[in-house]
Coordinates of C-alpha atoms and ligand atoms in Angstrom, one line a residue:
M1 CA 7.1 42.4 -30.4
T2 CA 6.2 39.6 -32.7
T3 CA 2.9 39.1 -34.6
I4 CA 2.2 35.3 -35.1
D5 CA 1.2 34.4 -38.5
I6 CA -1.3 31.7 -38.8
P7 CA -1.6 30.0 -42.1
D8 CA -5.2 29.3 -43.2
D9 CA -4.5 25.4 -43.1
S10 CA -2.8 25.4 -39.7
L11 CA -4.2 22.8 -37.2
F12 CA -3.2 25.2 -34.5
G13 CA -5.4 28.2 -35.2
L14 CA -7.3 30.5 -32.8
G15 CA -10.1 27.9 -32.6
N16 CA -7.9 25.3 -30.9
L17 CA -5.2 26.9 -28.5
P18 CA -4.2 23.8 -26.7
Y19 CA -2.1 24.0 -23.7
G20 CA 1.1 22.2 -22.9
V21 CA 4.2 22.2 -20.6
F22 CA 7.6 23.3 -22.3
S23 CA 11.1 24.2 -21.8
T24 CA 13.7 25.9 -23.7
P25 CA 17.4 24.9 -23.1
G26 CA 18.5 26.1 -19.6
S27 CA 15.0 27.0 -18.5
R28 CA 12.4 25.4 -16.3
P29 CA 9.3 23.9 -17.4
R30 CA 6.3 26.0 -17.7
V31 CA 2.8 26.2 -19.3
G32 CA 2.5 27.4 -22.8
V33 CA -0.2 27.5 -25.4
R34 CA 0.3 26.3 -29.2
V35 CA -0.4 28.6 -32.0
A36 CA 0.4 27.6 -35.4
D37 CA 4.2 26.4 -35.4
F38 CA 4.8 28.5 -32.0
V39 CA 4.7 28.0 -28.4
V40 CA 3.4 31.0 -26.6
D41 CA 4.8 31.3 -22.9
L42 CA 1.8 31.8 -20.5
A43 CA 4.1 32.3 -17.4
A44 CA 5.6 35.4 -19.3
T45 CA 2.5 36.9 -20.5
L46 CA -0.5 36.4 -18.2
G47 CA 0.8 37.4 -14.9
D48 CA -0.6 34.4 -12.9
E49 CA 1.8 32.1 -11.1
V50 CA -0.2 28.9 -11.9
F51 CA 1.5 29.1 -15.4
A52 CA 5.0 29.0 -14.0
R53 CA 4.2 25.5 -12.7
P54 CA 5.8 22.3 -14.3
T55 CA 2.2 20.9 -14.8
L56 CA -1.3 22.2 -15.7
N57 CA -2.8 20.9 -12.5
A58 CA -2.8 24.3 -10.5
F59 CA -4.4 25.9 -13.6
M60 CA -6.9 23.3 -14.0
A61 CA -8.1 23.2 -10.4
Q62 CA -9.1 26.7 -10.8
G63 CA -12.4 25.6 -12.6
R64 CA -14.4 26.2 -15.8
R65 CA -15.0 29.8 -15.4
R66 CA -11.3 30.4 -15.3
W67 CA -10.5 28.1 -18.1
D68 CA -13.2 30.0 -20.2
E69 CA -11.6 33.5 -19.0
V70 CA -8.1 32.4 -19.9
R71 CA -9.1 30.8 -23.4
R72 CA -10.6 34.4 -24.2
R73 CA -7.5 36.3 -23.0
V74 CA -5.1 33.9 -24.8
G75 CA -7.2 34.3 -28.1
E76 CA -6.7 38.2 -27.6
L77 CA -3.2 38.0 -26.6
V78 CA -2.1 35.9 -29.6
S79 CA -4.1 37.9 -32.0
G80 CA -2.1 40.8 -31.3
E81 CA 1.6 41.5 -30.6
V82 CA 3.3 39.2 -28.3
P83 CA 6.7 40.0 -26.7
D84 CA 9.5 38.4 -28.5
T85 CA 10.9 36.5 -25.6
A86 CA 7.4 34.7 -25.0
V87 CA 7.3 33.2 -28.5
H88 CA 9.2 30.1 -29.4
P89 CA 9.4 28.0 -32.6
V90 CA 7.9 24.6 -31.6
G91 CA 11.0 22.9 -33.0
E92 CA 13.3 24.7 -30.3
V93 CA 11.2 23.6 -27.2
T94 CA 11.2 20.4 -25.3
M95 CA 7.7 19.3 -24.2
H96 CA 6.9 17.6 -20.9
L97 CA 4.3 15.5 -19.5
P98 CA 1.7 18.1 -19.1
I99 CA -0.2 16.9 -16.2
E100 CA 0.7 15.3 -12.8
V101 CA -1.5 12.3 -13.5
G102 CA -3.7 11.4 -10.5
D103 CA -5.7 8.1 -11.2
Y104 CA -5.7 6.5 -14.5
V105 CA -8.9 4.5 -15.8
D106 CA -8.9 3.0 -19.3
F107 CA -12.3 2.0 -20.7
Y108 CA -13.1 -0.4 -23.6
A109 CA -15.8 1.7 -25.3
S110 CA -15.4 0.9 -28.9
E111 CA -18.2 -1.8 -29.9
H112 CA -16.1 -2.7 -33.1
H113 CA -12.9 -3.1 -31.0
A114 CA -14.7 -5.0 -28.1
S115 CA -16.3 -7.4 -30.6
N116 CA -13.1 -8.0 -32.6
L117 CA -11.3 -8.9 -29.2
G118 CA -14.2 -11.0 -28.2
R119 CA -13.9 -13.0 -31.3
L120 CA -10.1 -13.3 -31.3
F121 CA -9.9 -14.2 -27.5
R122 CA -13.2 -16.2 -27.1
P123 CA -13.8 -17.8 -30.3
G124 CA -17.2 -19.7 -30.5
S125 CA -18.6 -17.4 -27.9
P126 CA -20.8 -14.3 -28.4
P127 CA -18.4 -11.4 -29.1
L128 CA -19.7 -9.0 -26.6
M129 CA -20.2 -10.0 -23.0
P130 CA -23.4 -9.5 -21.5
N131 CA -22.6 -6.3 -19.5
W132 CA -21.1 -4.5 -22.5
K133 CA -24.1 -2.5 -23.5
H134 CA -25.3 -1.8 -20.0
L135 CA -22.1 -0.1 -18.8
P136 CA -19.0 1.4 -19.9
V137 CA -16.4 -1.5 -19.1
G138 CA -13.1 -0.3 -17.9
Y139 CA -10.3 -1.1 -15.4
H140 CA -7.9 0.9 -13.2
G141 CA -4.4 1.4 -14.8
R142 CA -1.1 2.5 -13.5
A143 CA -1.0 6.3 -13.3
G144 CA 2.8 6.4 -12.5
T145 CA 3.8 4.8 -15.9
V146 CA 2.0 7.5 -18.0
V147 CA 4.7 9.1 -20.2
V148 CA 4.8 12.0 -22.7
S149 CA 5.1 11.4 -26.4
G150 CA 8.6 10.8 -27.6
T151 CA 9.6 8.7 -24.7
D152 CA 11.1 5.4 -25.7
I153 CA 9.3 2.1 -24.9
V154 CA 11.3 -0.7 -23.3
R155 CA 9.8 -4.1 -24.5
P156 CA 8.4 -5.7 -21.5
C157 CA 9.3 -9.1 -20.3
G158 CA 7.0 -11.3 -18.5
Q159 CA 5.0 -14.6 -18.5
R160 CA 3.3 -16.0 -21.4
K161 CA 1.6 -19.2 -22.1
A162 CA 0.0 -20.1 -25.4
A163 CA -3.2 -22.2 -25.0
D164 CA -1.2 -25.4 -26.2
D165 CA 1.8 -24.6 -24.1
P166 CA 2.2 -27.2 -21.2
A167 CA 3.5 -24.3 -18.9
P168 CA 4.2 -20.7 -18.9
A169 CA 7.6 -19.3 -19.9
F170 CA 9.3 -16.1 -19.1
G171 CA 10.8 -13.6 -21.6
P172 CA 10.4 -10.5 -23.6
S173 CA 6.8 -10.1 -25.1
R174 CA 6.4 -11.4 -28.8
R175 CA 3.0 -9.8 -29.0
L176 CA 3.7 -6.2 -28.5
D177 CA 0.8 -4.0 -29.6
I178 CA -0.7 -0.5 -29.6
E179 CA -4.1 0.9 -28.6
A180 CA -5.1 4.3 -30.3
E181 CA -7.3 5.9 -27.8
L182 CA -8.4 9.5 -26.6
G183 CA -7.9 10.6 -23.2
F184 CA -9.9 12.7 -20.9
I185 CA -8.2 14.8 -18.1
V186 CA -10.2 15.9 -15.0
G187 CA -10.0 19.6 -14.3
T188 CA -12.1 19.8 -10.9
G189 CA -12.5 16.8 -8.9
S190 CA -15.3 15.5 -6.9
P191 CA -15.6 14.5 -3.3
L192 CA -15.6 10.9 -2.1
G193 CA -19.3 9.7 -1.6
T194 CA -20.8 11.8 -4.3
R195 CA -21.5 11.2 -8.1
V196 CA -20.8 13.2 -10.9
R197 CA -23.7 13.5 -13.3
C198 CA -23.4 13.2 -17.2
D199 CA -24.3 16.9 -17.5
E200 CA -21.4 17.8 -15.3
F201 CA -18.7 16.7 -17.8
P202 CA -18.1 20.3 -19.3
E203 CA -17.7 21.5 -15.6
R204 CA -15.3 18.7 -14.7
V205 CA -13.3 17.9 -17.5
F206 CA -10.7 20.0 -18.8
G207 CA -9.4 18.7 -22.0
A208 CA -8.2 15.8 -24.2
V209 CA -5.2 14.1 -25.4
L210 CA -4.2 11.3 -27.5
V211 CA -3.2 8.2 -25.9
N212 CA -1.2 4.9 -26.8
D213 CA -2.0 2.2 -24.3
W214 CA 0.9 -0.1 -25.1
S215 CA -0.5 -3.7 -24.7
A216 CA 1.7 -6.9 -24.4
R217 CA -1.0 -9.3 -25.8
D218 CA 0.8 -12.7 -24.7
I219 CA 1.3 -11.5 -21.2
Q220 CA -2.2 -10.0 -21.4
S221 CA -3.9 -13.2 -22.5
W222 CA -2.2 -15.3 -19.8
E223 CA -2.7 -13.0 -16.8
Y224 CA -6.1 -11.4 -17.5
V225 CA -8.4 -14.2 -16.0
P226 CA -10.1 -13.3 -13.9
L227 CA -9.3 -9.8 -12.8
G228 CA -8.4 -8.1 -16.1
P229 CA -5.4 -6.3 -17.5
F230 CA -2.3 -6.0 -15.2
L231 CA 1.4 -6.2 -16.3
G232 CA 0.5 -6.6 -19.9
K233 CA -0.4 -2.8 -19.9
S234 CA 1.2 -1.3 -16.9
F235 CA 4.8 -0.9 -18.2
A236 CA 4.0 2.3 -20.2
T237 CA 1.0 4.6 -21.7
S238 CA 1.9 7.4 -23.8
I239 CA 0.1 10.7 -24.2
S240 CA 0.4 13.6 -26.6
P241 CA 1.9 16.8 -25.1
W242 CA -0.9 19.2 -26.1
V243 CA -4.3 19.2 -24.2
V244 CA -7.0 20.1 -26.4
P245 CA -9.6 22.1 -24.3
I246 CA -13.1 20.6 -24.4
A247 CA -14.3 24.1 -25.4
A248 CA -12.1 23.9 -28.6
L249 CA -14.2 20.7 -29.5
E250 CA -17.5 22.5 -29.7
A251 CA -17.8 22.1 -33.4
A252 CA -16.7 18.5 -33.4
R253 CA -19.6 17.1 -31.1
V254 CA -22.0 14.6 -32.5
D255 CA -24.2 12.0 -31.1
T256 CA -22.8 8.7 -29.8
P257 CA -24.1 5.8 -31.8
P258 CA -27.8 4.6 -30.8
K259 CA -28.2 2.9 -27.4
D260 CA -29.9 -0.4 -27.5
P261 CA -31.0 -1.3 -25.0
E262 CA -31.6 2.0 -23.2
P263 CA -29.1 2.2 -20.5
L264 CA -30.0 2.7 -16.8
P265 CA -30.9 6.4 -15.7
Y266 CA -27.5 7.5 -14.5
L267 CA -26.0 6.8 -17.9
R268 CA -28.7 8.8 -20.0
E269 CA -27.5 12.2 -21.5
T270 CA -29.4 15.1 -22.0
E271 CA -26.6 16.5 -24.5
P272 CA -24.5 14.4 -26.9
W273 CA -20.9 14.2 -25.9
G274 CA -19.7 12.2 -28.8
F275 CA -17.0 13.8 -31.0
D276 CA -16.0 13.7 -34.7
I277 CA -12.4 13.1 -34.3
E278 CA -10.5 11.5 -37.1
M279 CA -7.4 9.5 -35.8
A280 CA -4.6 8.2 -37.9
V281 CA -2.0 5.4 -37.0
E282 CA 1.4 5.3 -38.7
W283 CA 3.7 2.4 -38.4
N284 CA 7.4 3.3 -39.2
G285 CA 6.0 6.0 -41.4
R286 CA 3.3 4.1 -43.0
L287 CA -0.3 5.1 -42.6
V288 CA -2.0 1.8 -41.5
S289 CA -5.2 2.7 -40.0
R290 CA -7.7 5.7 -39.7
P291 CA -9.6 5.1 -36.4
P292 CA -12.9 7.3 -36.3
Y293 CA -13.6 8.3 -32.7
R294 CA -17.3 9.1 -33.5
E295 CA -18.0 5.4 -33.5
I296 CA -17.1 5.1 -29.9
Y297 CA -20.3 3.8 -27.9
W298 CA -20.0 5.5 -24.5
S299 CA -19.4 9.0 -24.3
P300 CA -16.7 10.6 -21.9
A301 CA -19.6 12.2 -19.9
Q302 CA -21.1 8.5 -19.3
M303 CA -17.5 7.3 -18.5
L304 CA -17.3 9.7 -15.9
A305 CA -20.7 9.3 -14.5
H306 CA -20.1 5.5 -14.3
M307 CA -16.6 5.8 -12.5
T308 CA -18.1 7.8 -9.6
V309 CA -21.6 6.1 -9.6
N310 CA -20.2 4.2 -6.6
G311 CA -19.1 7.5 -4.8
A312 CA -15.5 7.1 -5.8
S313 CA -13.9 10.6 -5.6
T314 CA -11.9 12.1 -8.7
R315 CA -9.1 14.6 -8.5
T316 CA -7.5 17.2 -10.7
G317 CA -5.2 15.2 -13.1
D318 CA -7.2 12.2 -13.2
L319 CA -6.9 10.6 -16.7
Y320 CA -9.4 8.2 -18.2
A321 CA -9.2 6.9 -21.7
S322 CA -11.7 5.6 -24.1
G323 CA -10.2 2.2 -25.0
T324 CA -9.0 1.4 -28.3
V325 CA -10.9 3.3 -31.0
S326 CA -11.6 1.1 -34.0
G327 CA -14.3 1.4 -36.8
P328 CA -16.1 -1.1 -38.8
R329 CA -13.6 -1.5 -41.6
Q330 CA -10.2 -3.1 -41.5
D331 CA -8.4 0.0 -42.2
Q332 CA -10.0 1.7 -39.3
R333 CA -8.7 -0.6 -36.6
G334 CA -6.9 0.9 -33.8
A335 CA -4.8 -2.0 -32.6
F336 CA -2.3 -4.5 -34.3
I337 CA -4.0 -7.2 -33.0
E338 CA -7.2 -6.5 -34.8
L339 CA -5.4 -5.1 -37.8
T340 CA -3.5 -8.3 -38.4
W341 CA -6.2 -10.6 -37.1
G342 CA -4.2 -12.0 -34.2
G343 CA -1.1 -12.1 -36.4
A344 CA -2.7 -14.2 -39.0
E345 CA -2.8 -11.5 -41.6
P346 CA 0.5 -9.6 -41.7
V347 CA 0.5 -5.9 -43.1
D348 CA 3.2 -4.7 -45.4
I349 CA 5.2 -2.1 -43.9
N350 CA 7.9 -0.3 -46.3
G351 CA 8.4 -4.0 -47.7
E352 CA 8.5 -5.8 -44.3
K353 CA 5.7 -8.0 -43.1
R354 CA 4.7 -7.0 -39.7
T355 CA 2.2 -8.6 -37.2
F356 CA 3.2 -7.1 -33.8
L357 CA 6.0 -4.5 -32.9
E358 CA 9.6 -5.3 -33.7
D359 CA 12.5 -3.5 -31.7
G360 CA 13.3 -0.3 -33.4
D361 CA 9.6 0.2 -34.7
E362 CA 8.1 3.4 -34.1
V363 CA 4.4 4.3 -34.0
V364 CA 2.9 7.8 -34.5
I365 CA -0.8 8.6 -33.8
T366 CA -2.3 11.8 -34.7
A367 CA -5.8 13.3 -35.0
T368 CA -8.0 16.3 -36.3
A369 CA -11.3 17.4 -35.6
P370 CA -13.6 20.1 -37.1
G371 CA -13.0 23.4 -35.5
S372 CA -14.9 26.7 -35.2
D373 CA -14.8 28.8 -38.4
G374 CA -14.7 26.0 -40.6
R375 CA -11.1 25.1 -40.0
R376 CA -9.8 21.8 -38.6
I377 CA -7.9 21.7 -35.4
G378 CA -5.1 19.2 -34.5
F379 CA -4.2 17.1 -31.5
G380 CA -0.5 17.0 -32.4
E381 CA 0.9 13.5 -32.0
V382 CA 1.7 10.6 -29.7
R383 CA 5.0 8.9 -30.6
G384 CA 6.9 6.1 -29.3
R385 CA 9.7 3.7 -30.3
I386 CA 10.3 0.2 -29.0
L387 CA 13.8 -0.6 -27.5
P388 CA 14.9 -4.0 -26.8
A389 CA 14.0 -5.8 -23.6
V390 CA 16.4 -5.5 -20.8
D391 CA 17.1 -7.8 -17.9
D392 CA 16.1 -10.8 -19.8
D393 CA 17.5 -13.3 -17.4
G394 CA 14.9 -15.9 -18.0
G395 CA 13.0 -14.6 -14.9
R396 CA 15.5 -16.0 -12.2
Ligands
MN9 MN1 -6.7 0.4 -23.8

């Protein structure tokens, strides 16, 4: 038997206990929980076959009472002696995509980000569109290209046309960017023809992950009118492998920024669902930004209420993300198009000037939040490296 030693400064103490899907060499992917620098095999210890599955979906579908019960049992389990064969050093496992993604929606809920992009994409016009403070603006993304942290990202090809180009050209994106976001995973879905109210958020949503919404700005700026993002976003979206339960974020809860004007009744919250989560973005190992999630205008409860107000159903495994998290300061911007102001203000990365991503560049997004008992909890990381474009045949 093993007793897991949890250092006082570990971001994966008993107040966190995030779930993920892991494998060891020669074994099948199954559900584990992270404790300090170890992964505890829940398939081998809890005696429920939902943990032997290669995704969290079956467990998530069991609902909030079961999530709470399992969280209690896991806390007891890892506080005592655990069978040796169920404990693996985190460096010796492979982490997999933790969920089978149902639908994927991406919002645009940071006022700082939306205003900065408004200034960059529509100079001379008001930075926010008239709808922005009345509803959480979003779009439906491509669920099938959500990948787990560590997956290499092939530079996308596509059409691009700068404002003064006479015609579009085809080729690898030259303005490849990141978006540092927080993602929320639906645990229990809702039927077609019904709405999810804001106060149902903790019953419906299982947990949160880090998201990097890779974005090809040159493809995006040519294609997005009038229907929004399409191929400039859909080539890949990376998520972190550890799903932090909403219950672990209780000490991180804060009010979202004041709402002016007051939103329509279905978007009014009786409880605050903002979170004081500090994110960090590293570009080739250099810390370039610390986006503050607490600045996000719309809460994930409001996003879910809005996403279903037309009667759209939700399913276990649906993923919805906040949109780029940016704060008011230059060093709090969660996308490089903002950080370098459209490429006009390069940043110094280890002696090299950078505006957008070069082949071989690697981006790592991390985050921490206040946990129970005064310690901080961590989300782990979402990491991705850019590979050169393939099939660049000029679009023939
Ligand atoms: Mn995004």
